[in-house]
Coordinates of C-alpha atoms in Angstrom, one line a residue:
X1 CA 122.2 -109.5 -18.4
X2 CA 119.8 -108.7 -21.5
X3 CA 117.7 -105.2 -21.3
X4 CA 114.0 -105.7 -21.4
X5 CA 111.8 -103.2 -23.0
X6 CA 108.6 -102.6 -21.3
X7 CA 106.6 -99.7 -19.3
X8 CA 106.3 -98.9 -15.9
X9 CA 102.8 -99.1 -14.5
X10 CA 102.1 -95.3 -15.7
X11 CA 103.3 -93.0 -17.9
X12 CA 106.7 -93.8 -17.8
X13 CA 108.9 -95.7 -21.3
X14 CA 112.0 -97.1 -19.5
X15 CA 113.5 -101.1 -20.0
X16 CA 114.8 -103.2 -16.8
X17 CA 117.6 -105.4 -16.5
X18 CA 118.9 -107.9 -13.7
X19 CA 121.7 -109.9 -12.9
X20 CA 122.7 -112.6 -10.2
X21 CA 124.9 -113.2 -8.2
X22 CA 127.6 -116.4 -9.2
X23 CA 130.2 -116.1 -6.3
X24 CA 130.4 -113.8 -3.3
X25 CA 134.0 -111.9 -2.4
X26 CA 136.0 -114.3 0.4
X27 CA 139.2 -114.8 1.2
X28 CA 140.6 -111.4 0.8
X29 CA 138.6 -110.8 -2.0
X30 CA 135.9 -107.7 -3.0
X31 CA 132.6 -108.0 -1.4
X32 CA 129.8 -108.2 -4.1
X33 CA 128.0 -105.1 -3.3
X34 CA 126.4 -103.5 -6.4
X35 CA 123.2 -103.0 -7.4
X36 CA 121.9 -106.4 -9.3
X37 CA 119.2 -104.5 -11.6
X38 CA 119.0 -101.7 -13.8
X39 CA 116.6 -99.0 -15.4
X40 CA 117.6 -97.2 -18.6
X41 CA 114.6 -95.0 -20.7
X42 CA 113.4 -96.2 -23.8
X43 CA 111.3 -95.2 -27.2
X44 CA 108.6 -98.4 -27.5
X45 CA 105.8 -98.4 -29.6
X46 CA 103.6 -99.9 -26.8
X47 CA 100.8 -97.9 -25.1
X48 CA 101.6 -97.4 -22.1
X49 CA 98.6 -97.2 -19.6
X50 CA 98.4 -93.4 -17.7
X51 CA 98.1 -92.8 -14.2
X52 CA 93.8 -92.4 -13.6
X53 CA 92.5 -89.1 -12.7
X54 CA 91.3 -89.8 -8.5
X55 CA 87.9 -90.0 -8.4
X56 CA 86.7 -89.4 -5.0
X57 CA 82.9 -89.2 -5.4
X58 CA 81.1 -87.1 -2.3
X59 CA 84.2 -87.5 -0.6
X60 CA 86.9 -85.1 -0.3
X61 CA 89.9 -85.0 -2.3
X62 CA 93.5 -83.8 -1.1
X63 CA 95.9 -82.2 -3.1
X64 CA 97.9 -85.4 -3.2
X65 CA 94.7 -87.3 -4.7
X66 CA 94.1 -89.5 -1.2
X67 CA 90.6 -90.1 -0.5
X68 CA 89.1 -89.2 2.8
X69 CA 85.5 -88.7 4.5
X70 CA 84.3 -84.6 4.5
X71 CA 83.9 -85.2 8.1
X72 CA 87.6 -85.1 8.5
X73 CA 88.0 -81.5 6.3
X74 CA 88.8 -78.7 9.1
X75 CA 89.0 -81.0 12.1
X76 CA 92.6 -80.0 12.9
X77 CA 94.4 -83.4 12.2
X78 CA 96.3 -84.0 8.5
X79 CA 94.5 -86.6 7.3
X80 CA 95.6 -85.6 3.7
X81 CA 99.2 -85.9 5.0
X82 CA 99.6 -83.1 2.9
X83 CA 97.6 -80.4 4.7
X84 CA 95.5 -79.6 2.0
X85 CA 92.0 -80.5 4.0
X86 CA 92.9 -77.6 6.2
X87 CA 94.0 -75.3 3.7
X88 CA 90.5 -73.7 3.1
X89 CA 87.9 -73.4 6.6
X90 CA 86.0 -71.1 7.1
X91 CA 85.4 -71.5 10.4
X92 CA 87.9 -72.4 13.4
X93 CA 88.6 -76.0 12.7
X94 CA 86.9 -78.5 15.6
X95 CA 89.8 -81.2 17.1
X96 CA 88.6 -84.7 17.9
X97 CA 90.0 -84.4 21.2
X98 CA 88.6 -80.8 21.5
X99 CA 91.0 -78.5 23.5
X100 CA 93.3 -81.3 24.8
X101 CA 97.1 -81.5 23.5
X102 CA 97.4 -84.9 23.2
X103 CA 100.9 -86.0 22.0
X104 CA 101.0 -88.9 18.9
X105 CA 101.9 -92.3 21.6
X106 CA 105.6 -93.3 19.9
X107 CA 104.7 -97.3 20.7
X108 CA 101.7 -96.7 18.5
X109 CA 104.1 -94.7 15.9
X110 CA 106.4 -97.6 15.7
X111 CA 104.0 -100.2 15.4
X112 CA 103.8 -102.0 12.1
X113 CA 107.2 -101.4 11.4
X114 CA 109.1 -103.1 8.3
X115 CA 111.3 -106.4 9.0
X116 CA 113.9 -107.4 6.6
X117 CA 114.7 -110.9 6.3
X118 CA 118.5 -110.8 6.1
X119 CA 118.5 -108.2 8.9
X120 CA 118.6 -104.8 7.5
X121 CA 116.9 -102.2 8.8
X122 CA 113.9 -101.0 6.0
X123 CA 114.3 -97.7 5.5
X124 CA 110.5 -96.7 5.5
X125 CA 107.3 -98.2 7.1
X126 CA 104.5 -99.0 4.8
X127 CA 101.6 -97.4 7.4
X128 CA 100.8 -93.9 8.2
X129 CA 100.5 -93.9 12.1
X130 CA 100.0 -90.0 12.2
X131 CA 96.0 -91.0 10.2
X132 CA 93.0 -91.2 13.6
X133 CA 90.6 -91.2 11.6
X134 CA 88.8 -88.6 13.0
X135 CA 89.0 -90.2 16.4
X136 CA 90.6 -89.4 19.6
X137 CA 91.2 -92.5 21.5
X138 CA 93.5 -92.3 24.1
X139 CA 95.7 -95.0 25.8
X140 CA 96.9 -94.1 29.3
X141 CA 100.9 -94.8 30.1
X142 CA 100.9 -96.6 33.8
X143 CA 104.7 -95.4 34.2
X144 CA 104.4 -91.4 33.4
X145 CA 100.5 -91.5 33.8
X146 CA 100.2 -89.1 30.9
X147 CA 97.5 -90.1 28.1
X148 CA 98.5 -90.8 24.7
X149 CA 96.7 -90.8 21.6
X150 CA 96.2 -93.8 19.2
X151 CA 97.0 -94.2 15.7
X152 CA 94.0 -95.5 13.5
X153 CA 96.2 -98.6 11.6
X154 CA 97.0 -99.8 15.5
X155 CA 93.6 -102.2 17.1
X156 CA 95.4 -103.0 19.8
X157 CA 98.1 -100.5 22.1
X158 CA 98.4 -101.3 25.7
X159 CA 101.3 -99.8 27.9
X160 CA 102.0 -102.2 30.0
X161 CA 106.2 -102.1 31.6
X162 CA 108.0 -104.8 32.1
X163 CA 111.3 -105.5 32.7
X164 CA 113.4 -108.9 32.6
X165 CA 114.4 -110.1 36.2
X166 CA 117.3 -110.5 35.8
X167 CA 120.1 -109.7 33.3
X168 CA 120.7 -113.1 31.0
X169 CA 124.6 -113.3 30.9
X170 CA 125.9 -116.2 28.8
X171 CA 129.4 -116.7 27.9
X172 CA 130.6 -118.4 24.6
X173 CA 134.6 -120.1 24.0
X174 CA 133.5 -120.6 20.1
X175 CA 133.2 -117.7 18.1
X176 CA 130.6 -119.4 15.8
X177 CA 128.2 -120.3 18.1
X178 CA 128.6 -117.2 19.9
X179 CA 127.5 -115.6 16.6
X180 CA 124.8 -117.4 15.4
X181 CA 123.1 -117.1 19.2
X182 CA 123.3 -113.5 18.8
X183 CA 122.9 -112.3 15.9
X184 CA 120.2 -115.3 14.5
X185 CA 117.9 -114.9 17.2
X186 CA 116.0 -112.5 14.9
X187 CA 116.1 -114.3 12.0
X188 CA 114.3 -117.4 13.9
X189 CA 110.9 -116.7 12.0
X190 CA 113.1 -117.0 8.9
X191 CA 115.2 -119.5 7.0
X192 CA 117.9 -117.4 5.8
X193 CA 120.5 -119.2 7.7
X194 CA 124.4 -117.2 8.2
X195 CA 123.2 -114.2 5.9
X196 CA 123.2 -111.0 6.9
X197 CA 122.7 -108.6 4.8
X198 CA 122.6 -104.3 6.1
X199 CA 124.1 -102.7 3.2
X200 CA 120.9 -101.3 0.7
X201 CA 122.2 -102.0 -2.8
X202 CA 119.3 -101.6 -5.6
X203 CA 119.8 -97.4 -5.0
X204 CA 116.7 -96.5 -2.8
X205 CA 114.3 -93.6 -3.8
X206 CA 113.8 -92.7 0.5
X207 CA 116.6 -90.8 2.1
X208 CA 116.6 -91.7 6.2
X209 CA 119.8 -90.9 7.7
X210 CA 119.2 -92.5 11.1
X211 CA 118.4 -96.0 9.1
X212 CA 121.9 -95.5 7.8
X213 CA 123.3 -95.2 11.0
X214 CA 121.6 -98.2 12.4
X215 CA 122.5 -100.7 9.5
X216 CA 126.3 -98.7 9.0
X217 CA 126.5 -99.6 13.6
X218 CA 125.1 -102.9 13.0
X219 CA 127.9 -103.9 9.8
X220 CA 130.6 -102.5 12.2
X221 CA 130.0 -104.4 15.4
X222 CA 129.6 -107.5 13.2
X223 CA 133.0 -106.6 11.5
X224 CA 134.5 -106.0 14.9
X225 CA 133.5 -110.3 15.4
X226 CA 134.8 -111.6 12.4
X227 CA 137.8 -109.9 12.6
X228 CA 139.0 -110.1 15.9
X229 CA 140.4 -113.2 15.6
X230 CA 143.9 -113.3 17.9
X231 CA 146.6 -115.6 18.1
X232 CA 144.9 -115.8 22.1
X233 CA 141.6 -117.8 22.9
X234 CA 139.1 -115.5 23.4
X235 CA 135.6 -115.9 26.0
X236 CA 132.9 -113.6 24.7
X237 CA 130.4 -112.9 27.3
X238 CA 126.9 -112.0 26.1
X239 CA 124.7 -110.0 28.6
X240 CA 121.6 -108.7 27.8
X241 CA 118.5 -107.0 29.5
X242 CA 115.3 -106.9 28.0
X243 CA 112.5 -103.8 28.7
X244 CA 109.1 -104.0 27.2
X245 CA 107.4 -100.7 27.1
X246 CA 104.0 -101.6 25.6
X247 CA 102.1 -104.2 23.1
X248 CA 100.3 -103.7 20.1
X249 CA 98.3 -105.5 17.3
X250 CA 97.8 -103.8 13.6
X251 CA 94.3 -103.1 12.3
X252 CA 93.2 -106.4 10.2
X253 CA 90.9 -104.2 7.5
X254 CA 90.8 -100.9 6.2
X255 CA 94.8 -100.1 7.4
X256 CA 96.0 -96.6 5.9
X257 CA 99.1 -96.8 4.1
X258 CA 101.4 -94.3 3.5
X259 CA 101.4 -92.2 0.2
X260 CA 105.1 -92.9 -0.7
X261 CA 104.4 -96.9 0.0
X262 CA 101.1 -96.8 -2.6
X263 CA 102.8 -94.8 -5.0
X264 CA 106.3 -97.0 -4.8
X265 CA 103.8 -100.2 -5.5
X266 CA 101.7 -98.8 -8.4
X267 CA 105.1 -97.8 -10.3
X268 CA 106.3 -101.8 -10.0
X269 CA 106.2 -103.2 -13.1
X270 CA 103.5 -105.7 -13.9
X271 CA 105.9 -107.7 -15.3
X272 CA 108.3 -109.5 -12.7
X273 CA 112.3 -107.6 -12.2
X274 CA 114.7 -109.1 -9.7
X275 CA 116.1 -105.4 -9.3
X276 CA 112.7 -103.3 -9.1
X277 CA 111.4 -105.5 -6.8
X278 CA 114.3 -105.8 -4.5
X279 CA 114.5 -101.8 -4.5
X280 CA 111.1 -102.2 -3.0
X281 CA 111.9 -105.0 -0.6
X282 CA 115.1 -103.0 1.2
X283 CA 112.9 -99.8 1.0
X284 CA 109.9 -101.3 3.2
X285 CA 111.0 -104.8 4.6
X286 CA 110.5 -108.1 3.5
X287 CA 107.8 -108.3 6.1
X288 CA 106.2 -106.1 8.7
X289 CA 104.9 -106.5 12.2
X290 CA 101.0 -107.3 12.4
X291 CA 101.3 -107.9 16.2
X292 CA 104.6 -107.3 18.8
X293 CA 106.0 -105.5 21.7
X294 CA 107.9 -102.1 22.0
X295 CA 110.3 -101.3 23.7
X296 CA 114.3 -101.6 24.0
X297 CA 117.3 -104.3 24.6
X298 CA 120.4 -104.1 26.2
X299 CA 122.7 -106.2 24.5
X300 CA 127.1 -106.0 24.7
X301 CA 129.5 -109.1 24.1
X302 CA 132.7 -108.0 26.0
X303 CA 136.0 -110.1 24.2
X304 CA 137.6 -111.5 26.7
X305 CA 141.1 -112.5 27.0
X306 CA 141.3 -116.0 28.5
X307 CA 145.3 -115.5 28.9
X308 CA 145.1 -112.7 30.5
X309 CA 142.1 -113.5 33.0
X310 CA 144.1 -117.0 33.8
X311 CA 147.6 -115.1 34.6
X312 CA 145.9 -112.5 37.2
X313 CA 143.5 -114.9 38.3
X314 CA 140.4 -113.6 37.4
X315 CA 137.4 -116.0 35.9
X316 CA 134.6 -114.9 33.4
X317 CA 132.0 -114.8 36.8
X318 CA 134.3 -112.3 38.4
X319 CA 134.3 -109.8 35.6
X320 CA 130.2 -111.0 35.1
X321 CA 130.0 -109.2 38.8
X322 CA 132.3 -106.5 38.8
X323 CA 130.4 -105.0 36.0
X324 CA 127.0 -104.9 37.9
X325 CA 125.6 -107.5 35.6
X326 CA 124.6 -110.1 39.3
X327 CA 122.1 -107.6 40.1
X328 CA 118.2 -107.2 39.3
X329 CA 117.9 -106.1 35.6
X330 CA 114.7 -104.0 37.0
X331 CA 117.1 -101.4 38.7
X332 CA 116.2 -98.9 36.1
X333 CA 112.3 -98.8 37.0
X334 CA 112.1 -99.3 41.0
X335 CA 114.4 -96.3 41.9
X336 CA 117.1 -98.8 43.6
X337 CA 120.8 -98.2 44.3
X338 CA 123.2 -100.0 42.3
X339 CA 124.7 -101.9 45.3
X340 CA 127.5 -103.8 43.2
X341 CA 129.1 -105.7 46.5
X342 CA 131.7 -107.5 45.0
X343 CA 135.6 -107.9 45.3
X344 CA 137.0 -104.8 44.8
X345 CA 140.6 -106.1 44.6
X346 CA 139.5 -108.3 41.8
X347 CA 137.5 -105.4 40.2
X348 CA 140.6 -103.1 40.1
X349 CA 142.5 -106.1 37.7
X350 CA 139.7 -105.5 35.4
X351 CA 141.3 -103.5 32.9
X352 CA 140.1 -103.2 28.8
X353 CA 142.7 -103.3 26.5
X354 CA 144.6 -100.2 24.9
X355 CA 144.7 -100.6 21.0
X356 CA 148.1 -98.5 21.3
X357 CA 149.7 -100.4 23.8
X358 CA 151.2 -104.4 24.3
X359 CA 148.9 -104.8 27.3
X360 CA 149.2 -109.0 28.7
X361 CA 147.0 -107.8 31.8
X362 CA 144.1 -106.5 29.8
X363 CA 141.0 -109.0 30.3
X364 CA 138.7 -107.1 27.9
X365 CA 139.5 -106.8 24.5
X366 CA 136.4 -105.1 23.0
X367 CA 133.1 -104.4 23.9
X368 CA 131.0 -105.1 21.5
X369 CA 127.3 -103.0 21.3
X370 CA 123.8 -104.5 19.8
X371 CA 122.0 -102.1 21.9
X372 CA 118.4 -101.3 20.3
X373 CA 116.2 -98.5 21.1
X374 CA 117.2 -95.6 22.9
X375 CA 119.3 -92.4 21.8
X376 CA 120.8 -93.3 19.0
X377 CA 123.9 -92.3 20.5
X378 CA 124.7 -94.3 23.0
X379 CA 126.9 -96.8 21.2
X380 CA 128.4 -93.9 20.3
X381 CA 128.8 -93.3 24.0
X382 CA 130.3 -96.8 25.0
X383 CA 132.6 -96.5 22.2
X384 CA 133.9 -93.1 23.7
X385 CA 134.5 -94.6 26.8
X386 CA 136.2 -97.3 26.2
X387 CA 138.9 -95.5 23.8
X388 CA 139.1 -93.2 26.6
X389 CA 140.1 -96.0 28.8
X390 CA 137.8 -93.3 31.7
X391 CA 135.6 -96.6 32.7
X392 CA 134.0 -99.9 31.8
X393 CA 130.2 -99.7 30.4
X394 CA 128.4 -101.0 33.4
X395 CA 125.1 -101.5 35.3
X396 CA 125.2 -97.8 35.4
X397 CA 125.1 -97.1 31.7
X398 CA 122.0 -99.4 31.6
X399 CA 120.6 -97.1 33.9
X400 CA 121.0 -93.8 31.8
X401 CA 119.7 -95.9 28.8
X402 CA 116.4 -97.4 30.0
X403 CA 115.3 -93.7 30.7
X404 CA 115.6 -92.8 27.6
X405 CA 113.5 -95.4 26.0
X406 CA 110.1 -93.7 26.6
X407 CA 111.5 -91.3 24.1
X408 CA 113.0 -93.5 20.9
X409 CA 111.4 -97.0 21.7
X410 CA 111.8 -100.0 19.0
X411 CA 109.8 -103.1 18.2
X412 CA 111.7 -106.0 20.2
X413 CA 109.5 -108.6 19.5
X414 CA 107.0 -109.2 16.5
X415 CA 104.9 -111.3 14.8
X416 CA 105.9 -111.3 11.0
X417 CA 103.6 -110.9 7.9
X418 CA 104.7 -110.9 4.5
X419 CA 104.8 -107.1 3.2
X420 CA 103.0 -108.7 -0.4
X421 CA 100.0 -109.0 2.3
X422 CA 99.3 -105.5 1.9
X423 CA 98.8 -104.8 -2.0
X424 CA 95.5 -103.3 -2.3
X425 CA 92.4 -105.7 -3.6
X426 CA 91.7 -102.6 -6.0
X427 CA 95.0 -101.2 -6.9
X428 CA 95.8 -101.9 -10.8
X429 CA 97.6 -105.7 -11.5
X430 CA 97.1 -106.0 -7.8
X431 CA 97.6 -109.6 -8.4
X432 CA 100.3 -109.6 -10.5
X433 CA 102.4 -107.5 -7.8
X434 CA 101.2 -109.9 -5.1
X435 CA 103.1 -112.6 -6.5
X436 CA 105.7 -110.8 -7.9
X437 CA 106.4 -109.5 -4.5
X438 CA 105.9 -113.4 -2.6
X439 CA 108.5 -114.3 -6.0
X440 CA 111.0 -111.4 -5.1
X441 CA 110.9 -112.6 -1.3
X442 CA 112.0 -116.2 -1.9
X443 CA 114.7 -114.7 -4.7
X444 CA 115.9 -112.3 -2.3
X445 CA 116.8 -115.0 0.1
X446 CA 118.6 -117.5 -2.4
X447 CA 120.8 -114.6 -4.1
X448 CA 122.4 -113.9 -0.9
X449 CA 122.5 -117.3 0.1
X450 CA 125.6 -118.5 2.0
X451 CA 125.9 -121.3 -0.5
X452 CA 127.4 -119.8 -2.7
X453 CA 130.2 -119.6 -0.4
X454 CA 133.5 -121.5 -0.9
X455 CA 133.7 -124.1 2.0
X456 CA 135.9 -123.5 5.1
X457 CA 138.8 -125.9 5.9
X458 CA 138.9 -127.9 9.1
X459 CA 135.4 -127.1 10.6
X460 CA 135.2 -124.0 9.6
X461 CA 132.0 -122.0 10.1
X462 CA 130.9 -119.6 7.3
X463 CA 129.4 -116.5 7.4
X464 CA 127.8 -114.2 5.0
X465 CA 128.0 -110.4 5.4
X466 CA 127.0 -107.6 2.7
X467 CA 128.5 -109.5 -0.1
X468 CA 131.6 -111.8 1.6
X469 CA 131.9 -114.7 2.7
X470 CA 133.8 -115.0 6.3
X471 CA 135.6 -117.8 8.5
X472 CA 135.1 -118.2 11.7
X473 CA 137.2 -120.7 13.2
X474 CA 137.5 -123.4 16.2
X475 CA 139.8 -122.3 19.0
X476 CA 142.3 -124.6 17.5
X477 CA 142.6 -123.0 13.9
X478 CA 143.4 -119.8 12.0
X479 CA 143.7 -118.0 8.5
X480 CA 141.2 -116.7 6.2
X481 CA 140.1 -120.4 5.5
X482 CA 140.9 -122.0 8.8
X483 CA 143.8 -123.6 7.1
X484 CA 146.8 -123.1 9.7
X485 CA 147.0 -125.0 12.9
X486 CA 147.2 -122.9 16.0
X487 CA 149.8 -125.4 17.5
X488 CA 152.0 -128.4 16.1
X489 CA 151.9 -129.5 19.0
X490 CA 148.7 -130.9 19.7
X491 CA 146.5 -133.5 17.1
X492 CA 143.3 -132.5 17.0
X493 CA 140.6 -134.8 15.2
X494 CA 139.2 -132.1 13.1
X495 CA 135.3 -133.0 12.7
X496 CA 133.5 -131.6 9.4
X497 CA 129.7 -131.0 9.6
X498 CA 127.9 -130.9 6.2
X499 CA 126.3 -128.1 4.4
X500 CA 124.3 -127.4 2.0
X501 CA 124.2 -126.6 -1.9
X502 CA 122.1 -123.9 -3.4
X503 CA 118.5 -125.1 -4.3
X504 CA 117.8 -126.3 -7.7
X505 CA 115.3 -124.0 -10.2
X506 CA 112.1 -125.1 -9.4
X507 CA 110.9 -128.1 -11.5
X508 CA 107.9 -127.7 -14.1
X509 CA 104.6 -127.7 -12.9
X510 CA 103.3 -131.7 -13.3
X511 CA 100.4 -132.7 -11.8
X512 CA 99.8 -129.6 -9.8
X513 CA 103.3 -129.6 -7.9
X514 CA 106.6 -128.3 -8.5
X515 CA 110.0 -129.7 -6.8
X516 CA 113.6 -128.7 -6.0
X517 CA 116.3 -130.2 -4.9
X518 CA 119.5 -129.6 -3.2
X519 CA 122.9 -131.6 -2.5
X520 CA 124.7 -132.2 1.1
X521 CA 128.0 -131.5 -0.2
X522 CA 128.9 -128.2 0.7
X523 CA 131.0 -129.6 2.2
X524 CA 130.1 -133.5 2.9
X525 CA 130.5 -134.5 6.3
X526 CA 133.0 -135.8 7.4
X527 CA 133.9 -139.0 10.1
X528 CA 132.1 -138.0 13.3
X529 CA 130.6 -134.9 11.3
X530 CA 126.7 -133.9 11.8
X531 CA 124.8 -134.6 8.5
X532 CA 122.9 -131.8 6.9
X533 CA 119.6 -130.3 9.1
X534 CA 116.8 -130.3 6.9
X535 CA 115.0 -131.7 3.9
X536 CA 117.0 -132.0 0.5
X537 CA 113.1 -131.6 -1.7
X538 CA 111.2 -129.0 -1.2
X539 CA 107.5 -129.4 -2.7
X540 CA 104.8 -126.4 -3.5
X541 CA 101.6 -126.8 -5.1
X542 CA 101.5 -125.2 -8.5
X543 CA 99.4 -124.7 -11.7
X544 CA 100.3 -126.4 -14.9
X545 CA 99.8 -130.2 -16.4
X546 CA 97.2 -132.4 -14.8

């Protein structure tokens, strides 16, 4: 790792350096989580370029140096973002929506929102949904029939409830699949494969606590999978209820972006660095939402105990009803009792395991929460509960948690954009960042890249979490590498699928294409083993020899 001398983009003397990453912590070893670049000061006889002096023309400048129209000086609203357009009227400042209180509408306050690719949750969002523009357009809620007022950067912001039908319950015997069903269903836009990655590394400037939280829940209820492997087969039921609270679409021109986001992009350097850029990339997302819904989901996996639920007699459907998770998934929204009408013998066998105690009757094991939207507390909440042993988290908790929705709603479903889409046309080495930033995404993906895990032994599935590399095993295996038989009892033919290398460098440029490669031998499949998915060459068009 070699320091570079260089400037930032203004003002500044300082010289980057980066590393990569050659092996990821596994089998009982340190995950690799430390920062991969850094920034030291520097003397360098280079001229470095100075910030320019904002020249606003006839329009009014803010404190902050932003930009904006005179007809938005004194109109009430902070369209500096700083105040500083309302600092000096003379007169009684005149609201765009007059003498109505008309609260910001928080589906158009979370649209836009960043999207990491490795599923972290960006701890900032690159538009500033509290701009109008000097307009007071208003969107009317169908549910609370209260008016709401619309953020400039959002085109499009309908409310329009809905609520899934019913509640999708699936249940899982392999662990592995189980996984990559639940926690790859947001990655599907993406080709990331079984990398996860919530743990911000490159030391971000922006200090959200509740970002923490989310990423610090998510690690822990991903940790709670991997490592609850038991000597016992395990079901995991997966139930989950979806509610949409509204759609929106992001403005295609002429979006406002926030201050911190513009003046994060104009200190980049011009000049590419793996750790500056990433910085940037956990900060804001790999990608944003141009169009998607808001709302919530509902989402546990309870651990079940198949021992248990075969020695009392009790079958994954059972517990499935006995939780309330048989009736409509609408309950929330049409006022209806939650009529569970079920077995109440078989109910009162459903117990969930104490930590403390040998417990052979205890179906559940864990419950599991990937709940998203709502107070942030409620996984708190089911977490509570269970310790407590007081009651299961049922239909009724759903209940409680779709009303509070209207008040901390999250995008559930998006439509992805690169985040190097919104470097401004005018802003200085605006194309150099550009592909700096489309350079750092595709880096980003193949430094925490799963193949540089060691492979797993007899089928093994591996996974990649905040900087090691995790077995999951068949129901017939166990140990940190899958290596120990469950039984000696029974031969099983163990089946090997075949996964992939790491990518090649990219080749030189020759006759406007580059090319890189990888290998299926990580591991090779073996007899009766499914052969690598996907193409070993990758081709993108390039500039160089004719």
């Amino acid at each position: 790792m070699q320091l570079r001398d260089g400037c930032l983009t203004f003002g500044g003397k300082q010289k980057f350096r980066s590393r990569h990453i050659e092996r990821f912590g596994q089998f009982g070893g340190k995950p690799c989580l430390e920062a991969l670049g850094d920034t030291q000061t520097c003397e360098t006889s280079e001229v470095c370029p100075e910030k320019p002096e904002a020249d606003c023309g006839a329009d009014f400048q803010c404190t902050s140096g932003r930009c904006i129209k005179q007809r938005l000086v004194c109109n009430v609203d902070n369209d500096c973002g700083d105040l500083s357009d309302e600092d000096a009227c003379k007169s009684d400042p005149r609201s765009p929506c007059r003498n109505h209180d008309i609260d910001v509408s928080e589906v158009g306050r979370t649209a836009g929102h960043g999207i990491n690719i490795l599923g972290m949750q960006p701890m900032a969002s690159p538009f500033d949904n509290e701009f109008f523009n000097g307009l007071c357009e208003r969107v009317r809620d169908g549910n609370t029939r209260i008016y709401y007022r619309k953020p400039w950067n959002v085109a499009v912001l309908i409310y329009d409830t809905k609520a899934d039908k019913t509640f999708t319950s699936i249940f899982y015997h392999d662990r592995s699949k189980m996984l990559r069903e639940v926690y790859m269903e947001n990655q599907k836009h993406f080709s990331a494969g079984l990398s996860l990655k919530y743990t911000p590394t490159e030391g971000s400037n922006i200090d959200v606590e509740g970002n923490f939280t989310y990423n610090y829940r998510k690690t822990a209820t991903l940790n709670s999978i991997l490592q609850s492997s038991t000597e016992r087969n395990q079901t995991f039921l997966h139930v989950k209820g979806k509610i949409q609270l509204g759609r929106f679409q992001i403005r295609s021109r002429d979006v406002r972006l926030t201050d911190s986001f513009l003046d994060d992009l104009n200190v980049l350097p011009a000049e590419y660095d793996k750790g500056e850029y990433f910085k940037f990339l956990e900060d804001y997302g790999t990608h944003y939402a141009v169009s998607g819904t808001v709302g919530g989901k509902y989402e546990l996996v309870y651990v079940l105990d198949d021992y248990a639920m075969s020695r009392i007699g009790i079958t994954v459907e059972d517990v499935q009803k006995c939780l309330g998770y048989h009736l409509d998934a609408s309950i929330a929204f049409r006022n209806l009792h939650a009529d569970f009408n079920v077995d109440s013998g078989k109910c009162k066998k459903i117990h969930v395991k104490d930590k403390s105690q040998l417990n052979d009757d205890a179906v559940i094991d864990d419950v599991l929460s990937l709940v998203e939207g709502g107070k942030i507390d409620f996984s708190v909440k089911i977490k509570e509960m269970l310790l407590r042993g007081s009651k299961m988290v049922d239909v009724e908790d759903y209940i409680q948690w779709a009303k509070s929705l209207v008040d901390a709603p999250v995008v559930i479903q998006q439509r992805p954009s690169p985040i190097h889409t919104l470097v401004p046309v005018k802003m200085r080495d605006a194309h150099l960042k550009k592909q700096n930033l489309e350079r750092a995404i595709e880096d980003y993906i193949t430094e925490y890249s799963v193949c540089k895990c060691e492979p797993c032994k007899n089928g093994g599935t591996l996974v990649l979490v905040d900087g090691a590399c995790t077995c999951l095993c068949s129901s017939y295996f166990k140990g940190i590498a899958c290596q120990i038989p469950k039984s000696t009892l029974i031969e099983v033919p163990v089946v090997i699928d075949g996964g992939w290398s790491c990518w090649s460098a990219w080749s030189t440029c020759i006759s406007g294409e580059s090319t890189r490669t990888r290998q299926c031998n990580n591991p090779a499949p073996g007899p009766g083993g499914r052969p690598c998915q996907g193409e070993s060459i990758e081709k993108r068009p390039c500039e160089g020899k004719k």
